[in-house]
Tab-separated table of C-alpha atoms in Angstrom:
chain	number	residue	atom	x	y	z
A	28	MET	CA	-48.415	-83.613	-45.811
A	29	LYS	CA	-44.931	-82.475	-46.755
A	30	LYS	CA	-46.409	-79.737	-48.887
A	31	ILE	CA	-48.436	-78.507	-45.950
A	32	ILE	CA	-45.357	-78.455	-43.717
A	33	ALA	CA	-43.376	-76.597	-46.392
A	34	VAL	CA	-46.114	-74.012	-46.727
A	35	VAL	CA	-46.243	-73.536	-42.968
A	36	VAL	CA	-42.450	-73.088	-42.804
A	37	ILE	CA	-42.528	-70.561	-45.643
A	38	VAL	CA	-45.330	-68.627	-43.914
A	39	ILE	CA	-43.373	-68.618	-40.639
A	40	ILE	CA	-40.215	-67.397	-42.408
A	41	LEU	CA	-42.144	-64.671	-44.206
A	42	GLY	CA	-43.802	-63.658	-40.898
A	43	ILE	CA	-40.432	-63.433	-39.161
A	44	ALA	CA	-39.004	-61.383	-42.022
A	45	ALA	CA	-42.028	-59.066	-41.994
A	46	PHE	CA	-41.749	-58.678	-38.219
A	47	ILE	CA	-38.041	-57.830	-38.452
A	48	PHE	CA	-38.733	-55.335	-41.252
A	49	ILE	CA	-41.552	-53.679	-39.329
A	50	ARG	CA	-39.438	-53.505	-36.170
A	51	SER	CA	-36.565	-51.962	-38.096
A	52	LYS	CA	-38.979	-49.414	-39.538
A	53	GLU	CA	-40.310	-48.643	-36.084
A	54	ASN	CA	-36.807	-48.210	-34.667
A	55	GLY	CA	-35.579	-46.120	-37.604
A	56	ILE	CA	-34.324	-42.567	-37.171
A	57	LYS	CA	-36.995	-39.898	-37.163
A	58	TYR	CA	-36.557	-36.123	-36.941
A	59	ARG	CA	-38.151	-33.486	-34.763
A	60	THR	CA	-38.699	-30.284	-36.699
A	61	GLU	CA	-39.868	-26.732	-36.176
A	62	LYS	CA	-41.206	-24.210	-38.647
A	63	VAL	CA	-39.427	-21.003	-39.574
A	64	ALA	CA	-41.581	-18.141	-38.296
A	65	MET	CA	-41.627	-14.388	-37.900
A	66	GLY	CA	-40.834	-12.898	-34.503
A	67	ASN	CA	-38.861	-10.409	-32.456
A	68	ILE	CA	-35.211	-10.804	-31.499
A	69	GLU	CA	-33.221	-8.881	-28.919
A	70	ALA	CA	-29.492	-9.398	-28.609
A	71	SER	CA	-28.421	-8.585	-25.069
A	72	VAL	CA	-25.595	-8.813	-22.561
A	73	THR	CA	-26.528	-10.126	-19.140
A	74	ALA	CA	-24.946	-9.018	-15.885
A	75	THR	CA	-25.680	-8.659	-12.202
A	76	GLY	CA	-25.460	-5.513	-10.145
A	77	THR	CA	-26.560	-3.652	-7.051
A	78	VAL	CA	-29.205	-0.943	-6.837
A	79	ASN	CA	-27.942	2.231	-5.163
A	80	ALA	CA	-29.051	5.806	-4.722
A	81	VAL	CA	-27.442	8.166	-7.232
A	82	THR	CA	-26.052	10.300	-4.392
A	83	THR	CA	-25.512	8.933	-0.898
A	84	VAL	CA	-23.965	11.311	1.634
A	85	LEU	CA	-22.106	9.938	4.647
A	86	VAL	CA	-22.606	12.265	7.596
A	87	GLY	CA	-19.868	12.150	10.227
A	88	THR	CA	-18.497	14.255	13.059
A	89	GLN	CA	-15.345	16.324	13.333
A	90	VAL	CA	-15.327	16.367	17.145
A	91	SER	CA	-15.295	13.604	19.732
A	92	GLY	CA	-17.826	13.231	22.476
A	93	THR	CA	-20.968	11.511	23.709
A	94	ILE	CA	-24.174	11.509	21.663
A	95	LYS	CA	-26.691	13.495	23.720
A	96	ASN	CA	-29.708	13.652	21.373
A	97	ILE	CA	-30.785	12.040	18.087
A	98	TYR	CA	-33.397	13.840	16.015
A	99	ALA	CA	-33.605	11.558	12.943
A	100	ASP	CA	-34.045	7.819	12.494
A	101	PHE	CA	-34.167	5.296	9.651
A	102	ASN	CA	-36.297	6.486	6.712
A	103	SER	CA	-36.667	9.983	8.191
A	104	PRO	CA	-36.964	12.728	5.562
A	105	VAL	CA	-34.510	15.547	6.319
A	106	LYS	CA	-33.835	19.023	4.961
A	107	GLN	CA	-30.513	20.680	4.310
A	108	GLY	CA	-29.273	22.321	7.522
A	109	GLN	CA	-31.675	20.367	9.740
A	110	ILE	CA	-30.131	19.154	13.011
A	111	ILE	CA	-30.200	15.360	13.143
A	112	ALA	CA	-28.059	14.660	16.217
A	113	GLN	CA	-26.152	16.478	18.940
A	114	ILE	CA	-22.970	15.694	20.817
A	115	ASP	CA	-22.898	16.745	24.486
A	116	PRO	CA	-21.712	20.381	24.220
A	117	ALA	CA	-20.748	20.960	27.898
A	118	THR	CA	-17.006	20.502	27.373
A	119	PHE	CA	-17.004	22.622	24.232
A	120	GLU	CA	-19.021	25.403	25.888
A	121	ALA	CA	-16.423	25.505	28.673
A	122	GLN	CA	-13.662	25.707	26.074
A	123	VAL	CA	-15.447	28.638	24.430
A	124	ASP	CA	-15.757	30.412	27.801
A	125	GLN	CA	-12.080	29.812	28.503
A	126	ALA	CA	-11.060	31.077	25.064
A	127	ARG	CA	-13.239	34.157	25.493
A	128	ALA	CA	-11.594	34.862	28.878
A	129	ASN	CA	-8.177	34.501	27.273
A	130	VAL	CA	-9.175	37.119	24.702
A	131	LEU	CA	-10.202	39.528	27.467
A	132	SER	CA	-6.937	38.915	29.312
A	133	ALA	CA	-4.908	39.479	26.155
A	134	LYS	CA	-6.731	42.720	25.441
A	135	ALA	CA	-6.078	43.895	29.018
A	136	ASN	CA	-2.395	43.098	28.609
A	137	LEU	CA	-2.420	45.099	25.381
A	138	GLU	CA	-3.894	48.109	27.154
A	139	LYS	CA	-1.255	47.761	29.871
A	140	ALA	CA	1.514	47.575	27.285
A	141	GLU	CA	0.153	50.628	25.468
A	142	ALA	CA	0.106	52.595	28.784
A	143	THR	CA	3.684	51.533	29.496
A	144	LEU	CA	4.647	52.633	25.979
A	145	ALA	CA	3.049	56.042	26.500
A	146	ASP	CA	4.939	56.498	29.787
A	147	ALA	CA	8.220	55.425	28.203
A	148	LYS	CA	7.687	57.853	25.342
A	149	ARG	CA	7.100	60.733	27.738
A	150	THR	CA	10.215	59.859	29.738
A	151	PHE	CA	12.269	59.589	26.564
A	152	ASP	CA	11.030	62.964	25.250
A	153	ARG	CA	11.687	64.655	28.618
A	154	ASN	CA	15.194	63.246	28.905
A	155	LYS	CA	16.026	64.466	25.429
A	156	GLN	CA	15.057	68.014	26.432
A	157	LEU	CA	17.039	67.804	29.668
A	158	PHE	CA	20.054	66.454	27.826
A	159	SER	CA	19.871	69.317	25.355
A	160	ARG	CA	20.272	71.689	28.331
A	161	ASP	CA	23.144	69.598	29.749
A	162	LEU	CA	21.080	68.799	32.850
A	163	ILE	CA	21.444	64.980	32.623
A	164	ALA	CA	24.000	62.542	31.330
A	165	ARG	CA	23.897	60.869	27.936
A	166	SER	CA	23.408	57.502	29.587
A	167	ASP	CA	20.052	58.602	31.013
A	168	VAL	CA	18.830	59.470	27.481
A	169	ASP	CA	20.002	56.115	26.163
A	170	ALA	CA	18.239	54.252	28.949
A	171	ALA	CA	14.986	56.122	28.277
A	172	GLU	CA	15.240	55.358	24.548
A	173	THR	CA	15.801	51.678	25.279
A	174	ASN	CA	12.740	51.566	27.547
A	175	HIS	CA	10.684	53.257	24.822
A	176	GLU	CA	11.698	50.718	22.143
A	177	THR	CA	11.104	47.839	24.551
A	178	SER	CA	7.618	49.136	25.295
A	179	LYS	CA	6.860	49.365	21.566
A	180	ALA	CA	7.911	45.744	21.140
A	181	GLN	CA	5.736	44.734	24.076
A	182	VAL	CA	2.719	46.451	22.488
A	183	ALA	CA	3.327	44.495	19.254
A	184	ALA	CA	3.620	41.233	21.227
A	185	SER	CA	0.399	42.034	23.092
A	186	LYS	CA	-1.425	42.657	19.798
A	187	ALA	CA	-0.199	39.294	18.521
A	188	GLN	CA	-1.400	37.669	21.716
A	189	VAL	CA	-4.839	39.208	21.187
A	190	ALA	CA	-4.973	37.856	17.630
A	191	GLN	CA	-3.872	34.417	18.835
A	192	THR	CA	-6.509	34.223	21.543
A	193	GLU	CA	-9.198	35.435	19.144
A	194	ALA	CA	-8.234	32.641	16.728
A	195	ALA	CA	-8.410	30.125	19.569
A	196	LEU	CA	-11.866	31.494	20.416
A	197	ARG	CA	-13.034	30.994	16.810
A	198	ILE	CA	-11.736	27.387	16.895
A	199	ALA	CA	-13.574	26.736	20.155
A	200	GLU	CA	-16.771	28.257	18.770
A	201	THR	CA	-16.419	26.191	15.586
A	202	ASN	CA	-15.986	22.985	17.602
A	203	LEU	CA	-19.055	23.933	19.611
A	204	ARG	CA	-21.044	24.309	16.371
A	205	TYR	CA	-19.756	20.896	15.248
A	206	THR	CA	-21.549	19.320	18.204
A	207	ARG	CA	-24.746	19.987	16.246
A	208	ILE	CA	-24.802	17.343	13.477
A	209	VAL	CA	-26.824	18.745	10.574
A	210	SER	CA	-27.919	17.272	7.260
A	211	PRO	CA	-25.879	18.618	4.339
A	212	VAL	CA	-28.587	17.774	1.748
A	213	ASN	CA	-32.289	17.180	1.331
A	214	GLY	CA	-32.981	13.461	1.408
A	215	ILE	CA	-33.932	10.378	3.403
A	216	VAL	CA	-31.919	8.734	6.177
A	217	VAL	CA	-30.884	5.316	4.870
A	218	SER	CA	-28.940	4.206	7.949
A	219	ARG	CA	-28.233	5.400	11.490
A	220	ASN	CA	-25.061	4.056	13.085
A	221	VAL	CA	-25.168	5.626	16.575
A	222	ASP	CA	-27.398	5.651	19.649
A	223	ILE	CA	-27.899	8.087	22.515
A	224	GLY	CA	-25.079	7.758	25.037
A	225	GLN	CA	-22.617	6.329	22.526
A	226	THR	CA	-19.162	7.905	22.463
A	227	VAL	CA	-17.736	8.798	19.076
A	228	ALA	CA	-14.043	9.479	18.525
A	229	ALA	CA	-12.864	11.607	15.617
A	230	SER	CA	-9.135	11.376	16.380
A	231	PHE	CA	-7.884	9.441	13.343
A	232	GLN	CA	-10.897	8.892	11.087
A	233	THR	CA	-14.232	10.630	10.881
A	234	PRO	CA	-16.888	8.153	12.090
A	235	THR	CA	-20.024	7.816	9.961
A	236	LEU	CA	-23.138	8.599	11.972
A	237	PHE	CA	-25.786	8.671	9.228
A	238	SER	CA	-26.107	7.739	5.551
A	239	ILE	CA	-28.492	10.019	3.676
A	240	ALA	CA	-29.793	9.240	0.187
A	241	GLN	CA	-30.347	12.499	-1.614
A	242	ASP	CA	-33.181	11.341	-3.921
A	243	LEU	CA	-34.581	7.803	-3.942
A	244	THR	CA	-36.782	8.535	-6.969
A	245	LYS	CA	-33.575	8.429	-9.053
A	246	MET	CA	-31.536	5.261	-8.631
A	247	GLN	CA	-28.567	3.654	-10.346
A	248	ILE	CA	-27.330	0.111	-10.801
A	249	ASP	CA	-23.626	-0.647	-10.585
A	250	SER	CA	-23.428	-3.755	-12.774
A	251	SER	CA	-20.388	-5.937	-13.439
A	252	VAL	CA	-19.912	-6.676	-17.148
A	253	ALA	CA	-17.317	-9.213	-18.297
A	254	GLU	CA	-14.393	-7.933	-20.346
A	255	ALA	CA	-15.482	-10.121	-23.279
A	256	ASP	CA	-18.757	-8.177	-23.527
A	257	ILE	CA	-17.675	-4.665	-22.559
A	258	GLY	CA	-16.784	-3.763	-26.167
A	259	ARG	CA	-20.451	-4.060	-27.177
A	260	ILE	CA	-21.750	-1.762	-24.436
A	261	LYS	CA	-22.490	1.860	-25.386
A	262	VAL	CA	-23.816	4.799	-23.384
A	263	GLY	CA	-27.550	5.244	-23.956
A	264	GLN	CA	-28.381	1.593	-24.656
A	265	PRO	CA	-31.716	0.480	-23.131
A	266	VAL	CA	-31.637	-1.863	-20.154
A	267	GLU	CA	-34.186	-4.230	-18.654
A	268	PHE	CA	-33.716	-5.767	-15.228
A	269	THR	CA	-35.531	-7.544	-12.439
A	270	VAL	CA	-35.006	-7.750	-8.699
A	271	ASP	CA	-35.870	-10.649	-6.404
A	272	ALA	CA	-38.534	-8.579	-4.641
A	273	TYR	CA	-40.498	-8.181	-7.905
A	274	PRO	CA	-39.470	-11.117	-10.133
A	275	ASP	CA	-42.458	-10.680	-12.460
A	276	ASN	CA	-42.161	-6.916	-12.728
A	277	PRO	CA	-39.327	-5.903	-15.080
A	278	PHE	CA	-37.872	-2.408	-14.742
A	279	LYS	CA	-36.318	-0.281	-17.463
A	280	GLY	CA	-33.308	2.013	-17.514
A	281	SER	CA	-30.411	3.064	-19.715
A	282	VAL	CA	-26.620	2.891	-19.658
A	283	SER	CA	-25.274	6.210	-18.362
A	284	GLU	CA	-21.598	5.472	-17.760
A	285	ILE	CA	-18.948	2.850	-18.560
A	286	ARG	CA	-16.177	3.129	-16.004
A	287	ASN	CA	-12.663	2.356	-17.174
A	288	ALA	CA	-11.369	1.080	-13.830
A	289	PRO	CA	-11.080	-2.740	-14.056
A	290	ILE	CA	-12.309	-4.929	-11.208
A	291	THR	CA	-10.359	-8.184	-10.879
A	292	ILE	CA	-11.737	-10.964	-8.685
A	293	GLN	CA	-10.095	-14.408	-8.866
A	294	ASN	CA	-8.464	-13.516	-12.207
A	295	VAL	CA	-11.846	-12.545	-13.687
A	296	VAL	CA	-11.866	-8.986	-15.047
A	297	THR	CA	-15.099	-7.012	-15.091
A	298	TYR	CA	-16.033	-3.368	-15.596
A	299	ASP	CA	-18.598	-1.273	-13.765
A	300	VAL	CA	-21.431	-0.224	-16.084
A	301	VAL	CA	-23.705	2.342	-14.426
A	302	VAL	CA	-27.415	2.138	-15.299
A	303	LYS	CA	-29.697	5.065	-14.433
A	304	VAL	CA	-33.240	4.130	-13.366
A	305	ASP	CA	-36.362	6.116	-12.489
A	306	ASN	CA	-37.985	4.981	-9.239
A	307	PRO	CA	-41.149	7.096	-8.845
A	308	GLU	CA	-43.004	4.464	-6.799
A	309	LEU	CA	-39.970	3.851	-4.533
A	310	LYS	CA	-40.162	0.100	-5.184
A	311	LEU	CA	-36.420	-0.149	-5.669
A	312	LYS	CA	-34.412	0.055	-2.467
A	313	PRO	CA	-30.663	0.531	-1.973
A	314	GLY	CA	-28.766	-2.741	-1.876
A	315	MET	CA	-31.161	-4.825	-4.004
A	316	THR	CA	-29.553	-7.304	-6.403
A	317	ALA	CA	-30.497	-6.648	-10.028
A	318	ASN	CA	-30.390	-9.157	-12.899
A	319	VAL	CA	-29.553	-6.880	-15.804
A	320	SER	CA	-30.028	-7.339	-19.554
A	321	ILE	CA	-28.355	-4.642	-21.643
A	322	ILE	CA	-30.049	-4.650	-25.048
A	323	ILE	CA	-27.366	-4.444	-27.722
A	324	SER	CA	-29.660	-4.725	-30.738
A	325	SER	CA	-33.366	-5.267	-31.269
A	326	LYS	CA	-35.347	-6.245	-34.371
A	327	LYS	CA	-39.079	-6.794	-34.765
A	328	ASP	CA	-41.017	-9.025	-37.173
A	329	VAL	CA	-38.028	-10.761	-38.746
A	330	LEU	CA	-37.608	-14.340	-39.907
A	331	ARG	CA	-35.948	-16.316	-37.153
A	332	ILE	CA	-34.695	-19.862	-36.802
A	333	PRO	CA	-34.154	-21.877	-33.616
A	334	ASN	CA	-30.557	-22.095	-32.491
A	335	ALA	CA	-31.055	-25.827	-32.057
A	336	ALA	CA	-31.522	-26.083	-35.845
A	337	LEU	CA	-28.144	-24.396	-36.385
A	338	ARG	CA	-26.487	-26.862	-34.022
A	339	PHE	CA	-28.063	-29.993	-35.530
A	340	ARG	CA	-25.833	-32.508	-37.339
A	341	PRO	CA	-27.058	-35.910	-38.606
A	342	SER	CA	-25.216	-38.727	-36.878
A	343	GLU	CA	-23.840	-40.033	-40.163
A	344	MET	CA	-22.489	-36.582	-41.034
A	345	ARG	CA	-20.534	-36.023	-37.851
A	346	GLY	CA	-16.779	-36.281	-37.635
A	347	LYS	CA	-14.634	-35.226	-40.577
A	348	ALA	CA	-17.565	-34.002	-42.629
A	349	GLU	CA	-18.662	-31.807	-39.743
A	350	GLN	CA	-15.277	-30.101	-39.619
A	351	LYS	CA	-15.664	-28.955	-43.230
A	352	GLU	CA	-18.914	-27.089	-42.486
A	353	LYS	CA	-17.488	-23.734	-41.523
A	354	ASP	CA	-20.498	-21.662	-42.624
A	355	SER	CA	-23.830	-21.618	-40.794
A	356	GLY	CA	-26.316	-24.132	-42.081
A	357	VAL	CA	-29.610	-25.861	-41.328
A	358	TRP	CA	-31.052	-29.224	-42.330
A	359	ILE	CA	-34.419	-29.907	-43.956
A	360	ILE	CA	-36.237	-33.088	-44.997
A	361	ASP	CA	-35.862	-33.678	-48.744
A	362	ASN	CA	-37.235	-36.956	-50.113
A	363	LYS	CA	-37.309	-38.372	-46.566
A	364	LYS	CA	-33.606	-37.616	-46.149
A	365	PRO	CA	-31.843	-34.736	-44.386
A	366	LYS	CA	-30.451	-32.062	-46.675
A	367	ARG	CA	-28.165	-29.232	-45.575
A	368	ILE	CA	-28.752	-25.632	-46.663
A	369	GLU	CA	-26.269	-22.873	-45.921
A	370	VAL	CA	-27.783	-19.738	-44.424
A	371	THR	CA	-26.694	-16.236	-43.490
A	372	THR	CA	-27.609	-15.209	-39.965
A	373	GLY	CA	-27.896	-11.965	-38.002
A	374	ILE	CA	-28.372	-11.211	-34.338
A	375	SER	CA	-29.269	-13.863	-31.775
A	376	ASP	CA	-30.967	-13.834	-28.389
A	377	GLY	CA	-29.660	-17.235	-27.320
A	378	ASN	CA	-32.786	-19.147	-28.378
A	379	TYR	CA	-33.452	-17.796	-31.864
A	380	THR	CA	-31.255	-16.282	-34.576
A	381	GLU	CA	-32.230	-13.825	-37.277
A	382	LEU	CA	-32.310	-15.314	-40.788
A	383	LEU	CA	-30.865	-13.012	-43.465
A	384	SER	CA	-30.615	-15.291	-46.505
A	385	ASP	CA	-33.668	-15.901	-48.721
A	386	ASN	CA	-33.116	-19.593	-49.448
A	387	ILE	CA	-35.258	-20.512	-46.444
A	388	LYS	CA	-38.880	-19.389	-46.438
A	389	GLU	CA	-41.374	-18.777	-43.669
A	390	GLY	CA	-43.156	-21.972	-42.643
A	391	GLN	CA	-40.397	-24.294	-43.859
A	392	GLU	CA	-39.617	-27.199	-41.523
A	393	LEU	CA	-36.101	-27.305	-40.043
A	394	ILE	CA	-34.658	-30.355	-38.309
A	395	MET	CA	-34.080	-29.766	-34.591
A	396	GLU	CA	-32.877	-33.230	-33.559
A	397	SER	CA	-33.031	-36.864	-34.539
A	398	VAL	CA	-35.115	-39.311	-32.484
A	399	SER	CA	-36.223	-42.904	-32.817
A	400	LYS	CA	-39.888	-43.649	-33.394
A	401	ARG	CA	-40.008	-45.624	-30.135
A	402	ALA	CA	-38.626	-42.601	-28.268
A	403	ASN	CA	-41.125	-40.457	-30.158
A	404	GLN	CA	-44.016	-42.498	-28.760
A	405	SER	CA	-43.075	-41.450	-25.218
A	406	ARG	CA	-42.671	-37.737	-26.113
A	407	PRO	CA	-45.456	-35.231	-25.457
A	408	SER	CA	-47.076	-33.580	-28.429
A	409	GLY	CA	-44.967	-30.764	-29.883
A	410	PRO	CA	-43.102	-30.034	-33.117
A	411	ARG	CA	-43.715	-32.383	-35.976
A	412	MET	CA	-41.842	-35.682	-36.439
A	413	PHE	CA	-40.726	-36.952	-39.844
């Protein structure tokens, strides 16, 4: 009986030990891996910007008055010189008539002054002859000469008055022409800021009546690039971007200008990078927000490794040992244990990095992270577990 009990106890102890061993095996550290594969990599700088027309002309007025007629509205195509609005010209027409009357009056005064000059000249010449015969006194000759010189001065003043009134007439006629608001370019009206009957005042600042985009088939994006990335941006680099209106339809462009003027907002310095874009289908509209990716470098069909593999460190290797690993490295499974291999890397797109060294081959498994087997049982199927 005692032997039976001893055997039972031994079996129970062995069962407990086997259970503990199996449980420890189940809860041991496993590794999620991914294979090194060929692929494309694009290193890019991301930014946000606003879509604008390349040339937008603000049409204003140089005279004040009431808007009498409007001949163009939103989205109206216009031609250079086409009238798009008119300010009530009644006051300006009256000013032109008044200025024209002033010119006529000044010319009449000039004719009068010239007649007076002719009479004074005749009197002066006659008095000189009479004085030469001792028929009049010297004072009469002097008085006639003075009247002659005064008449000459009056003629000169009358001529100046004519010129002054003619200039005033040209100003009045110019102001009358300014009541006709015309388009300075060929384009499309983007915005209209006035209505019929509205009074516009041009006393201190020219009010904007219309905004005209010269050519909406050619657009540009004014994107804000951080100062940390601006050194990598070059004119001519390709650009891909999306707008919220067409999130699944990427557009392409190129960097055309890097403006040197810094833009500082809340101590963050950015620079305006201008991207030129073709818009033949007119899908892009002024004011749209663009999510821009400026492609710095692009490589096709190169060996690439996940960035997660470059960041992986076994838990037992972290700490002081981790600080010694200054070079890039990845970990592989060697004899069921992690082994580190130093690698040389190239460009990165944030998810994958180009592999330059030849000590890692295509198809080789790289450790992405460490997981327990129990946690692995709840994971969906994916990269291999070791």
